[in-house]
Structures are given as C-alpha cells and as structure tokens.
Amino acid sequence: MHKTLPSLLLLASLTHAAQAQTTGLYQPRDIKRAYAKGTRAADGRPGPKYWQNRARYDITVQAAPPARDIRGRETITYFNNSPDTLKQLVLRIILNVHKPEAAREGDVSPDYLTSGVVIDSFRVAGQLRQLPTGLGTAPGVRLPKPLAPHDSVKLAVAWHFPLSVQSGREGMIDKTTYFLAYFYPRVAVYDDYNGWDRLPFLNDKEFYNDFNDYTLRVQTPANYLVWATGTLQNPRQVLQPAAAKRLEKSMTSEEVIHVATAADLAKKSITAQQPLNTWVWKATDISDMTVGLSDHYVWDAASVIVDPATKRRASVQAAFADSTTDFHSSVKFSQNALGWFSRNWPGVPYPYPKMTAFQGFADMEYPMMVNDSPEKDLKFAQLVQDHEIAHTYFPFYMGINESRYAFMDEGWATTFELLIGRAENGNAAADEFYRKFRVVNWINNPSTAQDLPVITPSSELKAGYGNNSYGKASLSYLALKDMLGDELFKKCLHGYMDRWHGKHPIPWDYFNSMSNLAGQDLTWFFQNWFFSNGYIDLALTKADKTSQGTVLTIQNVGGFAVPVDLKVTYADGSTETLHRSPELWRANQPQATLIIPAGKAVQSVTFDHGLYLDADPKNDRLAVQ
Ligand SMILES: [Zn+2]
C-alpha cells in the first residue's frame, strides 16, 4: 500500500560504503571480550575462533497412561569444542520447575505442582555419581576428571517424574493424551560470551539449547499413537501395514490423508498389537525433542514442496481430538505456512523434514512440532499456528538464546505472523490484528517498565518482557524493512541467517551483520530502537508556507525512528498520503521537516499511523492557514 521513496542518502551509502560496520553501540564487557577473543567478528560474521559445543543424545522414555509416571534413561556424549578445560558440567533439569519450592516467574495452580524429577542414577564416564538431593532446574555437577578441549565425556542418566496434571507447555492434555516437552535431563549451553548458562528455568523464557543429534525411543502400550520431533525410523514395526502405507503415501501427497480416523482407532487397526511398542525417532543438528501421545487422537497427514529448486517436500501432520473443528484444517494450514515461509518471508526453505501440529493448551513452538489450543475462530487458529511454525526459523534454525534475548526470536515470529497474515487475510485485517494484539497495549501503557530498552536482557525483565520481545522488536524489524526496502532488507536478512544458522548469534551479530550487508552504518537506527527508552509519539508542530511548498515540522516526542505516513487534505477536498521511511530521522532524531511541494493549497495534515500507533494522538493533526 505504501510506496517507499528511494532515499538519496541510502543510494550514496550503497556505492561508497560496501564494508560498513556498526560503530559505537554499547557493548557489555562480557560481549566485548568475545569480540576481542575473535569468536565473533566486527563485520557480523562468526569470528575465526568461533566454537560451540554439541552432544549426542540417545534417549528411551516410557509412558503408560493413565499412569502419570514417566520413566526415562539416556546416554549423552558431550563434546567440548571450546578452548577451555571444563571442571564441571551444568545440567538442565527443567521439569523441576514443577516442584512446590521452585523459583518461578508467576503463581501456579495446585494442578501444576509435582514432586519434580527424580534422578535414579547418574554415571559420568562409567562412574556412578551421587547427585545432591533438592536439585533445581540448572544444577552444576563436578566432573571426576576435567574435560579437556576437543575431548568428550559420556553421561548415563536414569530418571522419572510425574507428569503435571495441568498442561501448559507440557503435561497431561487429558487422561490418555500426554505432551512431553523439556522431559529429559540435558547439558546446559556453554558458550563463548557467557560460559555456562546458569539461569534457572522460571517458566517464562523458552529455550537456549545447543544443536545436537538425537535418537529417541518412545515406549507406549498398543493403541497409543506417538508423534515426535524427528523422522520415524520404524513405521512398519509400530503401525499395522495399511496405516504404515497411508503414512508413507502422505509423504508425497498434496491431498490430506487420514492416517488414523476415529473409526480406525475404535477397530484398533492402527498400531501393532504388542504389549509395548517402541517408536524410534531420529533428528540431527536440532535443539530439542518433544513427544505427543494419545490413544484417541486422530491423525491427518500430507506434504508440501518447501524448496522449489530441489523440489524437496516436508511432511505435515496433525494429531487432535476428532471433535475439534479447527484441527481438521490444520494440515492445510501447515502446507500453506511451510510453503509461504519458504518462498516469501523469511524466504528460506523450511529446514526440516516434518512439522506436526498437536492439540494441547500451549500455543507453543518446538522443533518440528507445535502444541496449539483448539480455537473456535478458524482465522485465529490459523494465525496462531502460523506464528508457532514461524518460530522454526527463530529460535530453532538460528540457535537464539531466548533466556537473554527473546526479542531475537519472538520479534521475528511476530513479524512473519503479520506478513503471512497479510497474504492470507489481506492487509487491512492483518494490520488490524497486529495493532490489537501487538501494539495497542504497549503504546497505551505509560509505565517505566514498558519503555526499558529492547536490549535489556530478557532475564532481567518482568512487566516489560512481553512488549520488548514481541511488539517493539517486531516494529523495529518492520521499520528497517521499510527503510532499506524489501530487496535490500531480504538480502541482509538472508546474509545474517546464512552466517548464523546452526550457531548462537547475539544481538550485536545481528546489528553488525545488517550494517555490513546493507553497506551502511546503521548504528543510529539500532541505537534508537534497541538502546533507547523510546516509544512512539510524533507531533505536528508547525506548517510554514514557503516558495518550495508547505514545510511541516514534526517533533519526535517518543523518540522511536518510525516510518511517517502523512495524510494531506487539500483545499479542493482531495487527499493524498505521503510516506517517509525512518530515514527521515537519520540526520536529526528529535525533529524532522517534511515538505509538501507547492501546487494545490493545503488545508490540513494528519498522521496515518498504520502499525505505528501513537501514544498521544492529540498533537497528530494540524490545520494549515
Ligand atoms: Zn512466539
């Protein structure tokens, strides 16, 4: 709808500054150290000394509903690629957040509480180690022998825990439907800028994991269907031949195949009829595994081409209660979303072989899976599913540290949600939804916490967390897209994603990459959007008639470098909308002038805010004398 006027400044900078860098942004001292050590480079690339650790997980987990007891055992082979000798490992035992005494961001109901995870045995390099009782979500464990650089250590863990009755991101969906997430003990991330990630899991921040290889075995009684991250290795062992054939057919089918209907389940004609089936899944270079299981969920599947160049297809599946209306459209929604994200924004082929939507209560993303609530409104159901699938790129493909920098993933998912929403429902409806869900509550909330800079570590935010991570970050990405124009913005975004997928980028890698790839120092823009206490409030303060035309003075009271759309009403009753990208603020952020060329007599001017709602609309209109 809005046309972006090419900016002379931008064109000039493109020709003269091919090697531009971001200069002068505040860097915390630990981040500065990473750049000095050469693990990250000033041009935005991973540095020559970049490293990250990884692990191989071999997990077996048992579930036999309605018993809520989940039992697991695993071996973890942990590779130390860092230049440091590690005297200890930090583990993540995330489900200890259910213990009554655990620290949490908010209150929980009694149905959320459990006794937490019991570690039945813990071996390091074959030696049995006693773990202290009362473990939290991020305990440190001393190694019997320090782990040297480029060496590995093998852990063997057995554990059990009661599944939470109340289902959030994981837990009991109904008496015989379970969703397992965060369910296996893992090694925390040890990285180049922070060392061990020791932040306790408090329930609000979602992920920070290394990229690992997994073999996952899920053991369930006959007639329980299992869906999980990864590729099912043994469909012919766990499914009866006709069901296995339908699943196989879905892998190349555009049409939705009903792998398991309610009638099939009643006839017990889906799973192998052994007392216990072992479903085996594998996934490589991935940051987590999750599992859904049920004895009465139906199963739809189809596939979609996600890479037009190679014609690679991804499988799309859905698992849900037959009585739910929206989930019957889930596979179609996923086909559309995977195809659209692959071809448009971010315009990177969907990087995994599969996506499964599982009916739960979380509205939450996992690698290759989403857990979404049933919704009465089909449009809203699709939007939520789109948003969660968009997270495939950020945080999973890109290895984002959400515990500290949630705006690096939620901001992008919110942006892609708007862009796919415009394609699905038209600009007006998608923009209206975005304003309502992502902007209006923030812009009308004058409290100090809401105006904390977006760069504030997510771990230190409470009230300001949501708007900093979603709306404000997303508006900054959209403002940059408007300023650079779609073509250059996409080139920069792809460059940043190319450099960092499968790694752990931090905000400065994004800032530096975008400047470097755009060929212009964007310090002023990132300083404005990420490091200031800005918000949105523009004021039209003055209109001067000159020989050039009407010169308007715009004060930027809130400070954010937003695009400006100005509706001009002429004396003859005609109107026109002028658009200026955030480039308008480059020279002088507190104030800008905009000239309406001489010609027709101007009667009045008023802002048309679009997505960029204004905190104080009283100063948004000016009559021109
Ligand atoms: Zn999200």
XYZ file of C-alpha atoms and ligand atoms in Angstrom:
626
model
C 0.000 0.000 0.000
C 2.760 2.428 0.891
C 5.364 3.265 -1.626
C 8.858 3.732 -0.312
C 10.649 6.653 -1.893
C 14.247 5.741 -2.687
C 16.481 7.756 -0.439
C 19.410 9.644 -1.876
C 21.387 9.062 1.292
C 20.832 5.333 1.032
C 21.900 5.200 -2.602
C 25.006 7.212 -1.799
C 25.932 4.960 1.086
C 25.474 1.856 -1.054
C 28.065 3.000 -3.535
C 30.597 4.320 -1.040
C 30.452 2.014 1.958
C 30.433 -1.608 0.883
C 32.335 -2.611 4.012
C 30.257 -0.625 6.522
C 30.257 -1.679 10.146
C 28.135 -0.840 13.121
C 30.150 1.528 15.229
C 29.613 2.882 18.652
C 26.803 0.737 20.048
C 27.165 -0.030 23.737
C 28.684 -3.460 24.306
C 28.560 -5.044 27.756
C 32.027 -6.014 28.960
C 31.485 -9.772 28.570
C 30.301 -9.278 24.986
C 33.277 -7.020 24.243
C 35.531 -9.830 25.418
C 34.022 -12.270 22.904
C 34.853 -9.872 20.072
C 38.365 -9.323 21.439
C 38.925 -13.102 21.566
C 37.864 -13.420 17.925
C 34.913 -15.784 18.482
C 32.730 -13.088 16.892
C 33.777 -10.616 14.203
C 33.072 -6.895 13.915
C 31.613 -7.349 10.418
C 28.854 -9.530 11.907
C 30.235 -12.940 10.949
C 31.188 -15.699 13.353
C 34.816 -14.950 14.222
C 37.781 -17.065 13.129
C 37.843 -18.574 16.641
C 34.087 -19.251 16.856
C 33.156 -22.538 18.536
C 30.159 -24.179 20.087
C 29.676 -27.395 21.976
C 27.363 -30.208 20.979
C 26.125 -33.569 22.177
C 24.658 -36.837 21.032
C 21.582 -37.957 22.947
C 20.254 -41.490 22.978
C 17.008 -41.388 24.940
C 14.430 -44.018 25.859
C 11.251 -42.823 27.518
C 8.249 -44.830 28.718
C 4.695 -43.643 29.184
C 1.677 -45.788 30.001
C -1.363 -43.557 30.590
C -3.405 -43.147 32.686
C -0.383 -43.641 34.979
C 1.302 -40.235 35.092
C 4.712 -41.646 35.869
C 7.160 -41.011 33.007
C 10.400 -43.029 33.072
C 13.480 -42.298 31.018
C 17.059 -43.317 30.515
C 19.636 -41.750 28.259
C 23.252 -41.609 27.299
C 24.678 -38.201 26.465
C 28.002 -37.914 24.672
C 29.061 -34.321 25.246
C 31.752 -32.810 23.026
C 33.823 -29.929 24.348
C 34.768 -27.851 21.303
C 35.726 -24.879 23.457
C 39.335 -23.907 24.175
C 38.560 -24.300 27.906
C 39.069 -27.228 30.263
C 35.717 -27.868 31.915
C 35.869 -28.923 35.560
C 32.119 -29.248 35.801
C 29.010 -29.546 33.679
C 25.842 -27.572 34.239
C 22.727 -29.678 33.672
C 19.212 -28.606 32.865
C 16.506 -30.496 34.685
C 13.762 -28.211 33.537
C 10.741 -30.041 34.931
C 11.966 -29.347 38.461
C 10.155 -26.055 37.881
C 7.053 -28.029 38.954
C 8.396 -28.551 42.495
C 6.490 -26.567 45.105
C 9.684 -24.914 46.308
C 10.974 -23.984 42.811
C 11.526 -20.360 41.838
C 9.050 -19.249 39.180
C 8.124 -16.038 37.401
C 4.478 -16.305 38.406
C 1.967 -18.140 40.568
C 0.780 -21.613 39.620
C -2.246 -23.721 40.471
C -2.068 -26.859 42.649
C -2.562 -28.974 39.496
C 0.712 -27.642 38.162
C 2.732 -28.832 41.128
C 4.551 -32.175 41.166
C 7.410 -33.694 43.126
C 9.739 -32.877 40.193
C 12.342 -35.085 38.579
C 13.921 -37.945 40.493
C 17.354 -38.896 39.169
C 17.513 -42.676 39.673
C 21.124 -42.978 38.599
C 23.805 -40.732 37.155
C 27.024 -42.027 35.676
C 29.911 -39.971 34.337
C 32.404 -41.874 32.172
C 31.012 -45.095 33.617
C 31.355 -43.999 37.246
C 28.279 -43.790 39.402
C 27.955 -40.328 40.942
C 25.648 -39.334 43.726
C 23.783 -36.137 42.875
C 22.754 -33.956 45.791
C 19.082 -34.018 46.727
C 16.909 -30.989 46.136
C 18.204 -30.275 42.636
C 16.887 -27.173 40.928
C 16.482 -26.588 37.208
C 20.183 -25.825 36.499
C 22.435 -27.805 38.838
C 26.203 -27.913 38.384
C 27.913 -31.302 38.543
C 31.656 -31.674 39.191
C 33.381 -33.959 36.733
C 35.608 -36.703 38.213
C 38.231 -35.747 35.618
C 38.323 -32.320 33.896
C 37.098 -32.357 30.309
C 39.903 -31.101 28.078
C 39.349 -29.064 24.907
C 38.341 -31.304 21.965
C 37.610 -34.202 24.286
C 34.208 -35.723 25.071
C 32.543 -37.243 28.101
C 29.749 -39.785 28.330
C 26.903 -39.429 30.810
C 24.296 -42.087 31.561
C 21.179 -40.907 33.338
C 18.029 -42.678 34.505
C 15.158 -40.589 35.815
C 11.419 -40.460 36.402
C 8.856 -37.796 37.086
C 5.104 -37.434 37.439
C 3.538 -35.616 34.511
C 1.830 -32.408 35.551
C -1.976 -32.666 35.682
C -2.252 -29.137 34.401
C -0.926 -28.900 30.886
C 0.925 -25.798 29.798
C 3.894 -26.212 27.512
C 3.864 -29.862 28.604
C 1.700 -32.085 30.744
C -1.493 -34.083 30.650
C -3.876 -32.951 27.886
C -6.488 -35.466 29.022
C -6.295 -38.743 30.917
C -4.821 -40.635 27.963
C -3.220 -37.822 25.963
C 0.189 -36.543 27.071
C 2.580 -33.951 25.758
C 6.205 -34.349 26.828
C 8.495 -31.337 26.474
C 11.609 -30.401 28.461
C 11.359 -34.023 29.634
C 14.953 -35.244 29.558
C 17.925 -34.001 31.589
C 20.387 -32.236 29.313
C 23.670 -30.379 29.404
C 23.215 -26.600 29.533
C 24.812 -24.387 26.905
C 28.423 -23.432 27.489
C 29.202 -20.561 25.128
C 31.926 -18.096 24.182
C 30.371 -14.956 25.684
C 28.768 -16.184 28.871
C 30.347 -19.513 29.813
C 27.812 -21.839 31.417
C 24.203 -20.787 31.088
C 23.221 -20.926 34.746
C 19.959 -19.024 34.563
C 17.329 -21.042 36.374
C 14.312 -22.048 34.306
C 11.495 -19.889 35.671
C 8.720 -20.797 33.225
C 8.563 -17.685 31.088
C 11.636 -17.842 28.827
C 11.564 -20.792 26.476
C 14.805 -22.125 25.018
C 18.542 -21.950 24.863
C 19.968 -25.230 23.629
C 22.914 -26.474 21.631
C 22.477 -28.234 18.294
C 22.581 -31.944 18.995
C 21.905 -35.311 17.378
C 19.127 -37.397 18.872
C 17.865 -40.938 18.823
C 14.631 -41.094 20.773
C 12.722 -44.272 21.626
C 9.211 -43.839 22.993
C 7.701 -46.949 24.561
C 3.936 -46.997 24.882
C 1.248 -49.681 25.165
C -0.515 -50.891 21.998
C -3.130 -48.496 20.555
C -1.228 -45.444 21.714
C -0.145 -43.286 18.788
C 3.058 -41.303 19.162
C 4.173 -38.123 17.367
C 7.589 -36.607 17.983
C 10.325 -34.368 16.658
C 12.405 -36.112 14.021
C 11.864 -38.831 11.462
C 10.079 -42.017 12.488
C 12.549 -44.842 11.850
C 10.293 -47.873 12.159
C 6.745 -47.176 10.927
C 6.343 -50.797 9.797
C 7.119 -52.087 13.270
C 4.792 -49.845 15.215
C 1.962 -49.455 12.704
C -0.219 -52.056 11.054
C 0.554 -52.378 7.303
C -2.402 -50.347 5.995
C -1.719 -47.459 8.389
C 2.002 -47.509 7.587
C 1.110 -47.363 3.907
C -1.173 -44.366 4.399
C 1.573 -42.560 6.310
C 4.056 -43.326 3.558
C 1.636 -42.129 0.897
C 1.166 -38.830 2.755
C 4.878 -38.070 2.313
C 4.301 -37.307 -1.381
C 0.623 -36.347 -1.264
C -0.752 -32.832 -1.593
C -4.165 -34.161 -0.530
C -4.814 -34.707 3.170
C -4.608 -38.387 4.076
C -6.421 -39.625 7.172
C -3.751 -41.906 8.600
C -5.916 -42.733 11.599
C -9.637 -41.913 11.918
C -11.848 -42.362 14.950
C -13.295 -45.476 13.291
C -9.793 -46.924 12.791
C -8.963 -46.299 16.420
C -12.187 -47.979 17.557
C -11.216 -51.027 15.478
C -7.681 -50.978 16.928
C -6.393 -51.154 13.379
C -3.571 -48.593 13.624
C -0.758 -49.649 15.939
C 0.961 -53.014 16.139
C -0.810 -55.147 18.710
C 2.124 -55.860 21.014
C 2.024 -55.113 24.738
C 4.594 -52.369 24.229
C 5.514 -50.593 21.005
C 8.846 -48.809 20.722
C 8.616 -45.822 18.380
C 12.079 -44.767 17.230
C 12.796 -41.223 16.078
C 15.975 -39.603 14.835
C 16.872 -35.959 14.317
C 20.259 -34.374 13.741
C 21.535 -30.814 14.261
C 18.464 -29.863 16.211
C 17.992 -28.091 19.504
C 15.297 -30.144 21.234
C 12.905 -33.104 21.042
C 9.251 -33.263 22.073
C 6.628 -36.021 22.087
C 2.839 -36.184 21.928
C 0.940 -39.401 22.542
C -2.701 -40.402 22.709
C -4.999 -43.421 22.373
C -7.830 -41.422 20.805
C -6.327 -38.549 18.787
C -6.918 -38.849 15.053
C -4.038 -38.386 12.635
C -4.005 -36.387 9.382
C -1.014 -36.009 7.089
C 0.065 -34.609 3.729
C 3.186 -32.931 2.382
C 4.284 -29.754 0.662
C 7.191 -28.664 -1.526
C 9.374 -26.388 0.618
C 12.310 -25.987 -1.734
C 11.234 -25.077 -5.268
C 14.825 -25.523 -6.523
C 15.238 -29.125 -5.417
C 11.507 -29.989 -5.126
C 12.212 -31.174 -1.571
C 8.999 -31.915 0.311
C 8.269 -31.687 4.016
C 5.701 -33.858 5.752
C 2.914 -32.009 7.563
C 0.906 -33.856 10.165
C -1.763 -33.108 12.750
C -2.847 -35.013 15.862
C -6.072 -33.976 17.538
C -9.399 -34.901 19.106
C -11.870 -35.713 16.331
C -14.472 -33.445 17.965
C -12.278 -30.344 17.480
C -13.306 -28.334 14.443
C -10.266 -26.203 13.653
C -7.710 -29.021 13.744
C -9.409 -30.705 10.776
C -7.914 -27.796 8.781
C -4.537 -27.991 10.492
C -2.668 -29.916 7.780
C -3.921 -27.465 5.129
C -2.773 -24.556 7.324
C 0.659 -26.131 7.718
C 1.005 -26.771 3.986
C 0.240 -23.124 3.365
C 2.545 -21.868 6.115
C 5.564 -24.022 5.214
C 5.210 -23.120 1.541
C 4.706 -19.418 2.213
C 7.544 -19.014 4.714
C 9.851 -20.962 2.397
C 9.094 -18.787 -0.628
C 8.326 -15.333 0.825
C 9.392 -14.293 4.341
C 11.924 -15.167 5.505
C 12.136 -16.819 2.079
C 14.371 -19.634 3.321
C 13.270 -23.209 2.514
C 11.739 -24.867 5.585
C 14.801 -26.558 7.059
C 13.290 -29.765 8.490
C 11.670 -32.892 7.040
C 8.453 -32.514 9.017
C 6.026 -30.370 11.014
C 3.387 -31.810 13.349
C 0.618 -29.773 14.973
C -0.562 -31.364 18.215
C -3.705 -30.290 20.014
C -2.914 -29.120 23.530
C -3.108 -25.915 25.500
C 0.259 -24.279 24.975
C 0.272 -22.196 21.766
C 3.906 -23.047 21.736
C 6.611 -23.963 19.271
C 9.088 -26.823 19.388
C 11.435 -28.025 16.671
C 9.220 -29.733 14.040
C 6.195 -29.562 16.372
C 3.676 -27.068 17.636
C 1.305 -27.528 20.555
C -1.758 -25.346 19.967
C -5.069 -24.871 21.728
C -8.255 -25.605 19.829
C -9.885 -22.371 18.638
C -13.463 -21.698 17.559
C -12.379 -18.987 15.129
C -10.655 -20.645 12.149
C -8.793 -17.474 11.163
C -7.375 -17.118 14.647
C -6.466 -20.822 14.750
C -4.527 -20.386 11.524
C -2.777 -17.280 12.786
C -1.632 -18.976 15.990
C -0.395 -21.989 14.035
C 1.400 -19.689 11.565
C 3.104 -17.874 14.433
C 4.333 -21.069 16.078
C 5.541 -22.518 12.774
C 7.358 -19.229 12.048
C 9.481 -19.976 15.118
C 11.116 -22.729 13.069
C 13.474 -20.009 11.824
C 13.915 -18.084 15.061
C 14.838 -19.571 17.550
C 15.445 -23.068 16.137
C 17.212 -22.680 12.786
C 19.108 -19.720 14.233
C 20.023 -21.055 17.706
C 18.765 -17.995 19.603
C 19.394 -17.538 23.315
C 15.853 -16.680 24.346
C 16.685 -16.623 28.026
C 18.612 -13.417 27.418
C 17.482 -12.125 24.019
C 13.861 -13.172 23.457
C 13.369 -10.274 21.018
C 15.693 -12.137 18.633
C 13.019 -14.804 18.230
C 9.574 -13.529 19.295
C 10.087 -10.284 17.372
C 10.693 -12.206 14.152
C 7.833 -14.685 14.696
C 5.554 -11.676 15.270
C 6.834 -10.059 12.070
C 6.383 -13.191 9.948
C 2.926 -13.672 11.524
C 1.934 -10.214 10.204
C 3.410 -10.799 6.755
C 1.789 -14.216 6.227
C -1.419 -12.815 7.741
C -1.488 -10.093 5.057
C -1.172 -12.791 2.375
C -3.940 -14.864 3.948
C -6.431 -12.230 5.076
C -5.477 -9.015 3.318
C -3.537 -6.036 4.648
C -6.416 -4.368 6.470
C -7.400 -7.401 8.560
C -3.815 -8.481 9.297
C -2.741 -4.960 10.268
C -5.782 -4.536 12.487
C -4.972 -7.789 14.281
C -1.341 -6.750 14.709
C -2.288 -3.368 16.182
C -4.766 -5.010 18.539
C -2.509 -7.820 19.767
C 0.983 -6.425 19.410
C 0.895 -2.621 19.713
C -2.105 -1.066 21.440
C -1.480 -2.393 24.955
C 2.120 -1.265 24.897
C 1.557 2.190 23.450
C -1.237 2.934 25.920
C 0.799 1.747 28.898
C 2.938 4.637 30.173
C 4.725 2.659 32.892
C 8.505 2.817 33.175
C 8.962 -0.915 32.612
C 7.380 -0.719 29.149
C 9.948 1.793 27.957
C 13.046 -0.129 29.040
C 15.370 -0.522 26.049
C 14.761 -3.654 23.964
C 18.401 -4.704 24.514
C 17.680 -5.179 28.246
C 18.396 -8.875 28.899
C 15.103 -10.791 28.905
C 16.216 -12.451 32.136
C 16.077 -9.058 33.875
C 12.628 -8.073 32.611
C 9.299 -8.731 34.232
C 6.478 -6.366 33.260
C 8.305 -5.150 30.178
C 9.144 -8.620 28.855
C 6.179 -9.154 26.526
C 6.226 -5.853 24.655
C 10.023 -5.744 24.419
C 10.148 -9.261 22.981
C 7.165 -9.136 20.624
C 5.752 -5.764 19.567
C 8.628 -3.337 19.962
C 11.174 -5.724 18.415
C 8.832 -6.558 15.543
C 8.149 -2.881 14.826
C 11.916 -2.316 14.625
C 12.309 -5.134 12.095
C 9.429 -3.723 10.041
C 10.838 -0.195 10.286
C 14.191 -1.425 8.979
C 12.417 -3.298 6.167
C 10.655 -0.058 5.259
C 13.886 1.937 5.350
C 16.047 -0.475 3.361
C 13.280 -1.563 1.008
C 12.225 -5.191 0.626
C 15.003 -6.269 -1.703
C 17.937 -4.984 0.328
C 16.308 -5.961 3.637
C 15.828 -9.521 2.417
C 19.409 -9.675 1.165
C 20.610 -8.572 4.619
C 18.267 -10.921 6.481
C 19.386 -13.855 4.333
C 23.025 -12.906 4.838
C 22.563 -12.798 8.616
C 20.688 -16.129 8.554
C 23.326 -17.744 6.317
C 26.113 -16.670 8.608
C 24.470 -17.780 11.835
C 22.033 -20.639 11.306
C 23.024 -23.637 13.384
C 25.008 -21.294 15.635
C 24.301 -18.901 18.512
C 24.009 -15.299 17.272
C 23.679 -12.485 19.796
C 22.142 -9.041 19.147
C 25.478 -7.480 18.142
C 25.899 -10.156 15.447
C 22.549 -9.062 14.053
C 23.385 -5.340 14.240
C 26.850 -5.840 12.737
C 25.610 -8.173 10.005
C 22.805 -5.856 8.950
C 25.158 -2.839 8.694
C 27.796 -4.870 6.894
C 25.359 -6.434 4.442
C 23.409 -3.207 3.857
C 26.676 -1.370 3.166
C 25.841 1.403 5.607
C 26.493 2.054 9.262
C 23.094 1.523 10.884
C 24.343 2.427 14.376
C 21.940 5.356 14.660
C 18.956 3.120 13.828
C 19.862 0.298 16.233
C 20.831 2.799 18.928
C 17.409 4.346 18.517
C 15.310 1.161 18.541
C 17.272 -1.137 20.849
C 19.276 1.032 23.234
C 16.900 3.905 23.982
C 13.848 4.299 26.182
C 11.884 5.322 23.111
C 8.227 4.881 22.312
C 6.060 6.279 19.569
C 4.724 9.803 19.790
C 5.017 12.167 16.850
C 3.723 15.729 16.996
C 2.912 18.053 14.106
C 4.026 21.393 15.449
C 4.367 23.863 12.607
C 3.432 24.459 8.965
C 5.262 27.182 7.077
C 4.321 28.245 3.594
C 7.449 28.856 1.514
C 8.155 29.136 -2.188
C 9.060 25.415 -2.198
C 5.733 24.416 -0.681
C 4.387 23.738 2.790
C 7.190 22.939 5.222
C 5.962 20.810 8.126
C 7.877 20.453 11.373
C 7.496 17.090 13.102
C 8.720 16.644 16.665
C 9.614 13.102 17.655
C 8.387 13.263 21.251
C 8.578 9.472 21.848
C 11.871 9.132 20.050
C 11.488 5.925 18.022
C 12.565 6.250 14.385
C 9.268 5.215 12.829
C 8.093 5.497 9.246
C 5.819 8.505 8.740
C 2.611 8.467 6.750
C 1.011 11.835 6.416
C -2.466 12.357 5.091
C -2.707 15.712 3.328
C -6.138 17.270 2.747
C -6.166 19.978 0.096
C -8.457 22.981 -0.057
C -10.276 21.406 -3.014
C -11.243 18.438 -0.813
C -8.826 15.947 -2.390
C -6.443 13.947 -0.182
C -3.077 12.289 -0.588
C -0.848 10.201 1.676
C 2.876 10.904 1.767
C 5.213 8.223 3.045
C 8.671 8.696 4.546
C 10.761 5.781 5.752
C 12.639 6.024 9.101
C 15.438 7.512 7.020
C 13.636 10.773 7.804
C 15.201 10.696 11.306
C 18.762 9.789 10.359
C 20.105 13.360 10.415
C 18.257 14.599 13.489
C 16.193 12.205 15.549
C 14.257 14.675 17.737
C 12.887 16.686 14.821
C 12.342 16.448 11.081
C 10.799 18.544 8.372
C 8.671 17.322 5.554
C 7.888 19.426 2.520
C 4.602 19.211 0.666
C 5.514 20.548 -2.779
C 3.880 23.800 -3.839
C 0.811 23.388 -6.001
C -2.620 22.796 -4.601
C -3.451 24.738 -1.421
C -3.064 22.547 1.684
C -5.901 22.679 4.200
C -4.798 20.227 6.892
C -2.378 17.420 7.607
C -2.751 14.433 9.914
C -0.750 11.309 10.665
C -1.959 7.974 9.379
C -0.227 5.722 11.910
C -0.681 2.345 10.282
C 1.005 -0.179 12.591
C 2.901 2.542 14.465
C 0.221 3.658 16.903
C 0.929 6.934 18.650
C 0.903 7.416 22.415
C -0.609 10.897 22.192
C -2.899 11.430 19.190
C -3.861 14.964 20.347
C -0.901 16.504 18.507
C -1.309 14.486 15.315
C -3.299 16.977 13.251
C -2.544 20.464 12.040
C -4.710 22.920 10.188
C -2.715 24.838 7.587
C -3.692 28.511 7.357
Zn 6.154 -16.829 19.751
